[in-house]
PDB file of N, CA and C in Angstrom:
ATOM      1  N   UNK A   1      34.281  -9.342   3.118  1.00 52.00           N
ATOM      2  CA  UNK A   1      34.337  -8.938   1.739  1.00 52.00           C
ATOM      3  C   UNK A   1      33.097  -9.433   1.005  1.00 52.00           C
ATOM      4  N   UNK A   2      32.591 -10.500   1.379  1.00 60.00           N
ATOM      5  CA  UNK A   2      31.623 -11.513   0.515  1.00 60.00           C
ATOM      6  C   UNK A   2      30.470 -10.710   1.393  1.00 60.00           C
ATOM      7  N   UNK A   3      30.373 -10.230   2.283  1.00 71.00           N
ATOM      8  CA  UNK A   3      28.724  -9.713   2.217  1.00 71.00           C
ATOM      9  C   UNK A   3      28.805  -8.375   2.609  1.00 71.00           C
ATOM     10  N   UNK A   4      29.948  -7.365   2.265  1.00 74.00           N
ATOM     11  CA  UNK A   4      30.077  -6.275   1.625  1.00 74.00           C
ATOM     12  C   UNK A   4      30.213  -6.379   0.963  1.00 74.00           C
ATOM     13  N   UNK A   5      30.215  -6.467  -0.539  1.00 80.00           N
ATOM     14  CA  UNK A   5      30.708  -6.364  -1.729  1.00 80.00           C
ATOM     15  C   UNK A   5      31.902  -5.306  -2.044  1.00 80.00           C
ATOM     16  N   UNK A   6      32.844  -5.914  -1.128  1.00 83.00           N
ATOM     17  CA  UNK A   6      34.024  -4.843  -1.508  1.00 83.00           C
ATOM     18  C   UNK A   6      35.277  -5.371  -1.886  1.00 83.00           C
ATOM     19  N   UNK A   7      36.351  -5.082  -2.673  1.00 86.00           N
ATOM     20  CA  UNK A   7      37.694  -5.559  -2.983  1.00 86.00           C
ATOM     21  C   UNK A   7      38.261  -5.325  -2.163  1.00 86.00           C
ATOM     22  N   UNK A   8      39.158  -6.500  -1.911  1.00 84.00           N
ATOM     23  CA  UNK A   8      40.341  -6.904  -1.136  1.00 84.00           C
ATOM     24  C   UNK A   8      40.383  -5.731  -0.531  1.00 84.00           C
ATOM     25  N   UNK A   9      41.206  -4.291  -1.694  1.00 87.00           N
ATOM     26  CA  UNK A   9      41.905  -3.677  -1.329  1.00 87.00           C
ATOM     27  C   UNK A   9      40.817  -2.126  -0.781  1.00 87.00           C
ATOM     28  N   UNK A  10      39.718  -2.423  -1.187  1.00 86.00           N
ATOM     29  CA  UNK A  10      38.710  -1.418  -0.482  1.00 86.00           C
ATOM     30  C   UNK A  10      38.613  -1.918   0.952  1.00 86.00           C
ATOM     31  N   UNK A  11      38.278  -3.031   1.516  1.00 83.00           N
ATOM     32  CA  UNK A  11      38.368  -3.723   2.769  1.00 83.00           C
ATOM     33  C   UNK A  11      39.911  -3.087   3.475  1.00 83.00           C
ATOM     34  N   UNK A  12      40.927  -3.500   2.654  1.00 84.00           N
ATOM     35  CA  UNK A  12      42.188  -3.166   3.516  1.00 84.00           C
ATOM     36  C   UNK A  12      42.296  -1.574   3.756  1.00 84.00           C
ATOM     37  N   UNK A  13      41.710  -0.716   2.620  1.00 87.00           N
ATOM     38  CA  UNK A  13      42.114   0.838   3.102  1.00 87.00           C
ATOM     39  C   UNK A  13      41.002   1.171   4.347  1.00 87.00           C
ATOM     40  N   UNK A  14      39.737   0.766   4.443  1.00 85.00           N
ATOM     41  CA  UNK A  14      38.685   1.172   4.982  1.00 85.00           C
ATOM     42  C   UNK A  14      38.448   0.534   6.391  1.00 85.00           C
ATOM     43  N   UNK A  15      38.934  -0.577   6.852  1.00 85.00           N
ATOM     44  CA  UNK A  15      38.421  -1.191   7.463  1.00 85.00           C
ATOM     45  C   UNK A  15      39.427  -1.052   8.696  1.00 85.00           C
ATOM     46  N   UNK A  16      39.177  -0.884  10.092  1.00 87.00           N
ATOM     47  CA  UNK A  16      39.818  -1.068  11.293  1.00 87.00           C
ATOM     48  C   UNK A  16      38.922  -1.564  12.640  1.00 87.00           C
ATOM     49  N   UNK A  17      39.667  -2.006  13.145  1.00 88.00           N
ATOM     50  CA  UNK A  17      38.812  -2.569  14.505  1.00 88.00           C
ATOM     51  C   UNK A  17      37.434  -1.927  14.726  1.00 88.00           C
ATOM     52  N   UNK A  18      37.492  -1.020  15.010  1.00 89.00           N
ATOM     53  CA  UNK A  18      35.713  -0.691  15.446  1.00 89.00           C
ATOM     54  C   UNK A  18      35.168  -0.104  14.674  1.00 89.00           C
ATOM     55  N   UNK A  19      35.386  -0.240  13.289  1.00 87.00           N
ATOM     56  CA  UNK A  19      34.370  -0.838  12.262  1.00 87.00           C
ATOM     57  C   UNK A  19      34.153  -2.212  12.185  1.00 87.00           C
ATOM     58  N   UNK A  20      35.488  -3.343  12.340  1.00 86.00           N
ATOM     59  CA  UNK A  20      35.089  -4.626  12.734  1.00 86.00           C
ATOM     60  C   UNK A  20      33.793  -4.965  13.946  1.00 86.00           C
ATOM     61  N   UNK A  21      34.364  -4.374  14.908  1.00 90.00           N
ATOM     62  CA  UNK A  21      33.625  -4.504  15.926  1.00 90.00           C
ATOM     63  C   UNK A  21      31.743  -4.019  15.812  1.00 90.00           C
ATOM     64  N   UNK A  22      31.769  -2.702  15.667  1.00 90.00           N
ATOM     65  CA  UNK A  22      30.437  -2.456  14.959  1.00 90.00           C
ATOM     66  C   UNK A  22      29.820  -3.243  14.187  1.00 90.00           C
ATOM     67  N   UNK A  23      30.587  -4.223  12.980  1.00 86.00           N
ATOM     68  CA  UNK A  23      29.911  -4.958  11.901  1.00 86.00           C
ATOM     69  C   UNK A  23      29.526  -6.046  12.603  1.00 86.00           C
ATOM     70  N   UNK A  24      30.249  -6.893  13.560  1.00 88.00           N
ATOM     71  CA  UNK A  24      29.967  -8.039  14.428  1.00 88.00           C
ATOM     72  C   UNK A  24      28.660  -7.306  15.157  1.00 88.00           C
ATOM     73  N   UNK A  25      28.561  -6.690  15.639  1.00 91.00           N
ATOM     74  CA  UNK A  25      27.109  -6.519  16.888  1.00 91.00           C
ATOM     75  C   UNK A  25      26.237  -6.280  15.495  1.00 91.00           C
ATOM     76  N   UNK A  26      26.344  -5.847  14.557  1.00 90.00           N
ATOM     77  CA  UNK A  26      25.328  -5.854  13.349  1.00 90.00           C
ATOM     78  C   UNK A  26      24.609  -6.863  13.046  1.00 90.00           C
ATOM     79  N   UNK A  27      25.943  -7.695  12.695  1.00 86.00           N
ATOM     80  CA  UNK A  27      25.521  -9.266  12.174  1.00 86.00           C
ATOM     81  C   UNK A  27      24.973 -10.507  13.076  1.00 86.00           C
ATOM     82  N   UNK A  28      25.200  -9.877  14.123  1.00 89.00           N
ATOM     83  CA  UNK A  28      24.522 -10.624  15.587  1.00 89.00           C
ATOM     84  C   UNK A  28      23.134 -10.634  15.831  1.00 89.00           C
ATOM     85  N   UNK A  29      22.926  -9.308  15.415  1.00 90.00           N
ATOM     86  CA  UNK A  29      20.859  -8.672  15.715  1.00 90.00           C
ATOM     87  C   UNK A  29      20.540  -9.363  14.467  1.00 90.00           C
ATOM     88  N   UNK A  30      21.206  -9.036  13.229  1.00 88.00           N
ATOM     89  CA  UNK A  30      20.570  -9.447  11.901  1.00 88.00           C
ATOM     90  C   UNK A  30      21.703  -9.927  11.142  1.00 88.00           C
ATOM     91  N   UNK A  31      21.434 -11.071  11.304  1.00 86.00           N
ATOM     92  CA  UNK A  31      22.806 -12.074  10.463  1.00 86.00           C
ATOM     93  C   UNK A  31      22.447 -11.656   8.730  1.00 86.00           C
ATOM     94  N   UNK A  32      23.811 -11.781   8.159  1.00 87.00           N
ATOM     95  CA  UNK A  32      23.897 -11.886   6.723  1.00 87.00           C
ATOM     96  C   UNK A  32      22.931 -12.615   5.830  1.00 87.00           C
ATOM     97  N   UNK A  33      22.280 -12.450   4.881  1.00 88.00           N
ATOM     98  CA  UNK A  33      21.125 -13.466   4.071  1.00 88.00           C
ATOM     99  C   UNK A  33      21.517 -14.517   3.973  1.00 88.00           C
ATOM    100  N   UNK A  34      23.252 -15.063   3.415  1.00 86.00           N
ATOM    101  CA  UNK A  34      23.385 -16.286   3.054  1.00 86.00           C
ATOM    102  C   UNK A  34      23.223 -17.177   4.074  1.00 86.00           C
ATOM    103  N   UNK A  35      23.606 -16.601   5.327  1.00 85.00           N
ATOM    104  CA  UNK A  35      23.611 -17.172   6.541  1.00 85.00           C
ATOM    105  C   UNK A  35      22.198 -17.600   7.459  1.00 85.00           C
ATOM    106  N   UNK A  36      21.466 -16.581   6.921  1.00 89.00           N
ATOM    107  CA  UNK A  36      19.792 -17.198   7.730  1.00 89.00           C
ATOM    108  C   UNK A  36      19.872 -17.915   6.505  1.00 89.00           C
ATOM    109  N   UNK A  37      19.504 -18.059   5.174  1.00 92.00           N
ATOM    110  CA  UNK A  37      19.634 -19.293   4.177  1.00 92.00           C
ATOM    111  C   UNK A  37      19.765 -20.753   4.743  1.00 92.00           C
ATOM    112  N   UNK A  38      21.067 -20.727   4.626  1.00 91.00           N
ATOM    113  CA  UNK A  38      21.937 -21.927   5.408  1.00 91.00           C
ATOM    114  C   UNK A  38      21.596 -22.314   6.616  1.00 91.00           C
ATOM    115  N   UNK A  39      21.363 -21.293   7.174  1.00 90.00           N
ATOM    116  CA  UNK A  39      20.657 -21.932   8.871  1.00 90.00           C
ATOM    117  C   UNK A  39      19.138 -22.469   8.790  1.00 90.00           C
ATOM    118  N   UNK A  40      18.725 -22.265   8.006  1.00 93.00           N
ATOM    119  CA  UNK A  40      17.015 -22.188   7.204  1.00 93.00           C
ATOM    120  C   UNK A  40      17.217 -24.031   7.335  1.00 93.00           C
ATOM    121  N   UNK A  41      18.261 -24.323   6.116  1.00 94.00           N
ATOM    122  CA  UNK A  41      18.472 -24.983   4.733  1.00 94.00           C
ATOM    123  C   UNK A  41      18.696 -26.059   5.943  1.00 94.00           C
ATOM    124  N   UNK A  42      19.776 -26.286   7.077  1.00 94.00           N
ATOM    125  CA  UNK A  42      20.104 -27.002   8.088  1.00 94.00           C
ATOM    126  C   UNK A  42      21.578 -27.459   7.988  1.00 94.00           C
ATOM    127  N   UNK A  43      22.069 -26.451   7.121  1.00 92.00           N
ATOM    128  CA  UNK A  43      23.588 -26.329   6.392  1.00 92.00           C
ATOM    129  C   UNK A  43      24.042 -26.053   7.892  1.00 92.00           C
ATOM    130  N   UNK A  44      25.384 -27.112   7.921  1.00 88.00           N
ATOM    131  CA  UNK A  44      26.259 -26.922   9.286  1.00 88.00           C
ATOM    132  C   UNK A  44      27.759 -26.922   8.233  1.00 88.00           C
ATOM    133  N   UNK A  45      28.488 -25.898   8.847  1.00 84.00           N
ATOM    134  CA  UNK A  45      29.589 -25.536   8.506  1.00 84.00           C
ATOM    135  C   UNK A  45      30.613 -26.801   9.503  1.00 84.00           C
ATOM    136  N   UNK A  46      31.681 -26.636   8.719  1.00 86.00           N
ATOM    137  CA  UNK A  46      32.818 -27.738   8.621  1.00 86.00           C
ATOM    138  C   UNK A  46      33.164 -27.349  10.154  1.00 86.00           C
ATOM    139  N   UNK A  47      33.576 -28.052  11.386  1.00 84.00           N
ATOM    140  CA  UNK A  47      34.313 -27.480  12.789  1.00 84.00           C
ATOM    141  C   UNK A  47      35.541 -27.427  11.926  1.00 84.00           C
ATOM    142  N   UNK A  48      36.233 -26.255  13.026  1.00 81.00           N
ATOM    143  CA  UNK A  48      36.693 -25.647  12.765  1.00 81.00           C
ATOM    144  C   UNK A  48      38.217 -26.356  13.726  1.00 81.00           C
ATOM    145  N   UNK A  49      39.624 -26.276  13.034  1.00 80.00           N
ATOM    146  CA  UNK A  49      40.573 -27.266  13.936  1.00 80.00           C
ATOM    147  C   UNK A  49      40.498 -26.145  15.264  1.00 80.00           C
ATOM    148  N   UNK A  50      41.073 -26.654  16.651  1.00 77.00           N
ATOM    149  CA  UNK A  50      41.113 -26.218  17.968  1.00 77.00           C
ATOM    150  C   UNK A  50      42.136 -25.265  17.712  1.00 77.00           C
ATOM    151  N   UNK A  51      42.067 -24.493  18.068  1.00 79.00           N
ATOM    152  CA  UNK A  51      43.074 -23.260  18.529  1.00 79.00           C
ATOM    153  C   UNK A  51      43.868 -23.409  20.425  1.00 79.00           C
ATOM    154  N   UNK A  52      43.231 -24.709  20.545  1.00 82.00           N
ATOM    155  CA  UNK A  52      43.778 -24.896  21.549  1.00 82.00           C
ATOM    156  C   UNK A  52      44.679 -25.786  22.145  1.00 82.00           C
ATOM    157  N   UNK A  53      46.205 -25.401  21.944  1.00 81.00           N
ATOM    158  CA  UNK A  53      47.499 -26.418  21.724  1.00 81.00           C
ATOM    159  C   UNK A  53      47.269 -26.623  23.202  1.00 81.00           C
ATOM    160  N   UNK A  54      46.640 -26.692  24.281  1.00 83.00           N
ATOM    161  CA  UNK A  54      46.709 -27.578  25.008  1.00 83.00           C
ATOM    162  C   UNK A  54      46.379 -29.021  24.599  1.00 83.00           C
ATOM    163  N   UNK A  55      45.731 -29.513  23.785  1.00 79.00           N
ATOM    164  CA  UNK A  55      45.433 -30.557  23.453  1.00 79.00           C
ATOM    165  C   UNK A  55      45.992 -31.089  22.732  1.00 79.00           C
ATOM    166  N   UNK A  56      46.988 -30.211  21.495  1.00 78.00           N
ATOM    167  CA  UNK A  56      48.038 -30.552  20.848  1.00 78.00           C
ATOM    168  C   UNK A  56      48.928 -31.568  22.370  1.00 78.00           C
ATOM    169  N   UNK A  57      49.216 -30.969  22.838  1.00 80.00           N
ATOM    170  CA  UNK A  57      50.465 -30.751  24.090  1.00 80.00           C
ATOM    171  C   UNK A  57      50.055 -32.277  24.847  1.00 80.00           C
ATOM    172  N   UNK A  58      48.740 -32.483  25.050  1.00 81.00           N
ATOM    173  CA  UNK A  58      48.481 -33.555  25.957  1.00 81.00           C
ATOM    174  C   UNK A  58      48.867 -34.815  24.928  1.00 81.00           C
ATOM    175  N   UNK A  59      48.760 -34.969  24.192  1.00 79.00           N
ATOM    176  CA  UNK A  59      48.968 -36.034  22.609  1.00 79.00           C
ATOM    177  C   UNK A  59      50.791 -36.531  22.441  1.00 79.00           C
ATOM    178  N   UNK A  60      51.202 -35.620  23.360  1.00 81.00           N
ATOM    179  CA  UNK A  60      52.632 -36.200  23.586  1.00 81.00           C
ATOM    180  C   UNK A  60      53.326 -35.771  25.010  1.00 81.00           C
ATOM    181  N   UNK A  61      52.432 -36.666  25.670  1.00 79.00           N
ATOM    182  CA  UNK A  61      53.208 -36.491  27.457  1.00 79.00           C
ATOM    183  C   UNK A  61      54.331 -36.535  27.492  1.00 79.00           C
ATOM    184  N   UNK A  62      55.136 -36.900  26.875  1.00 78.00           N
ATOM    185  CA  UNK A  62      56.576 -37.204  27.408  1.00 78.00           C
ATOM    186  C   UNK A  62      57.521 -36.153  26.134  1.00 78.00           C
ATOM    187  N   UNK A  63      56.934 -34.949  25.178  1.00 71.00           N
ATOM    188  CA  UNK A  63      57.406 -34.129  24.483  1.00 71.00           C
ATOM    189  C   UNK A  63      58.143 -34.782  23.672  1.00 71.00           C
ATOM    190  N   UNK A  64      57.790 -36.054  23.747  1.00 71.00           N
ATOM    191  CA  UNK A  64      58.614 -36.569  22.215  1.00 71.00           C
ATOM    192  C   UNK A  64      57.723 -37.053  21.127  1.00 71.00           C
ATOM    193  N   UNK A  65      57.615 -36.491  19.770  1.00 67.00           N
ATOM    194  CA  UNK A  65      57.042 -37.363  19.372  1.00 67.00           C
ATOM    195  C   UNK A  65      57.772 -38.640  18.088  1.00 67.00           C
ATOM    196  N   UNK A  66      57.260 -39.551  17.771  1.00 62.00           N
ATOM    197  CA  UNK A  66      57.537 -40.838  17.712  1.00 62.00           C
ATOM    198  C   UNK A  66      57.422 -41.446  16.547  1.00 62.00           C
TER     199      UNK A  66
END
């Protein structure tokens, strides 16, 4: 939305997977301005939490937690 300039609800009528997909290989060859900016600037974005509950899972071997 922020580097289309489009509303919510222009994004929600217009937008489906391979227009997603198309916009990603776009922004890959030639990233967004704010983004070469920030990469310029030496701006590092926040990590991001794991999407990977295996590691949740290892944090309580015995499935209890305490």
């Amino acid at each position: 939305m922020i580097e289309l300039h489009w509303t919510r609800d222009q994004v929600l009528d217009q937008v489906d997977i391979p227009f997603l997909e198309d916009l990603r290989r776009a922004w890959a060859e030639c990233p967004p301005l704010r983004r070469m900016a920030a990469a310029y600037l030496g701006y590092k974005p926040k990590a991001r939490p794991s999407a990977n509950y295996h590691e949740l899972l290892a944090m309580f071997p015995n499935g209890t937690i305490r």
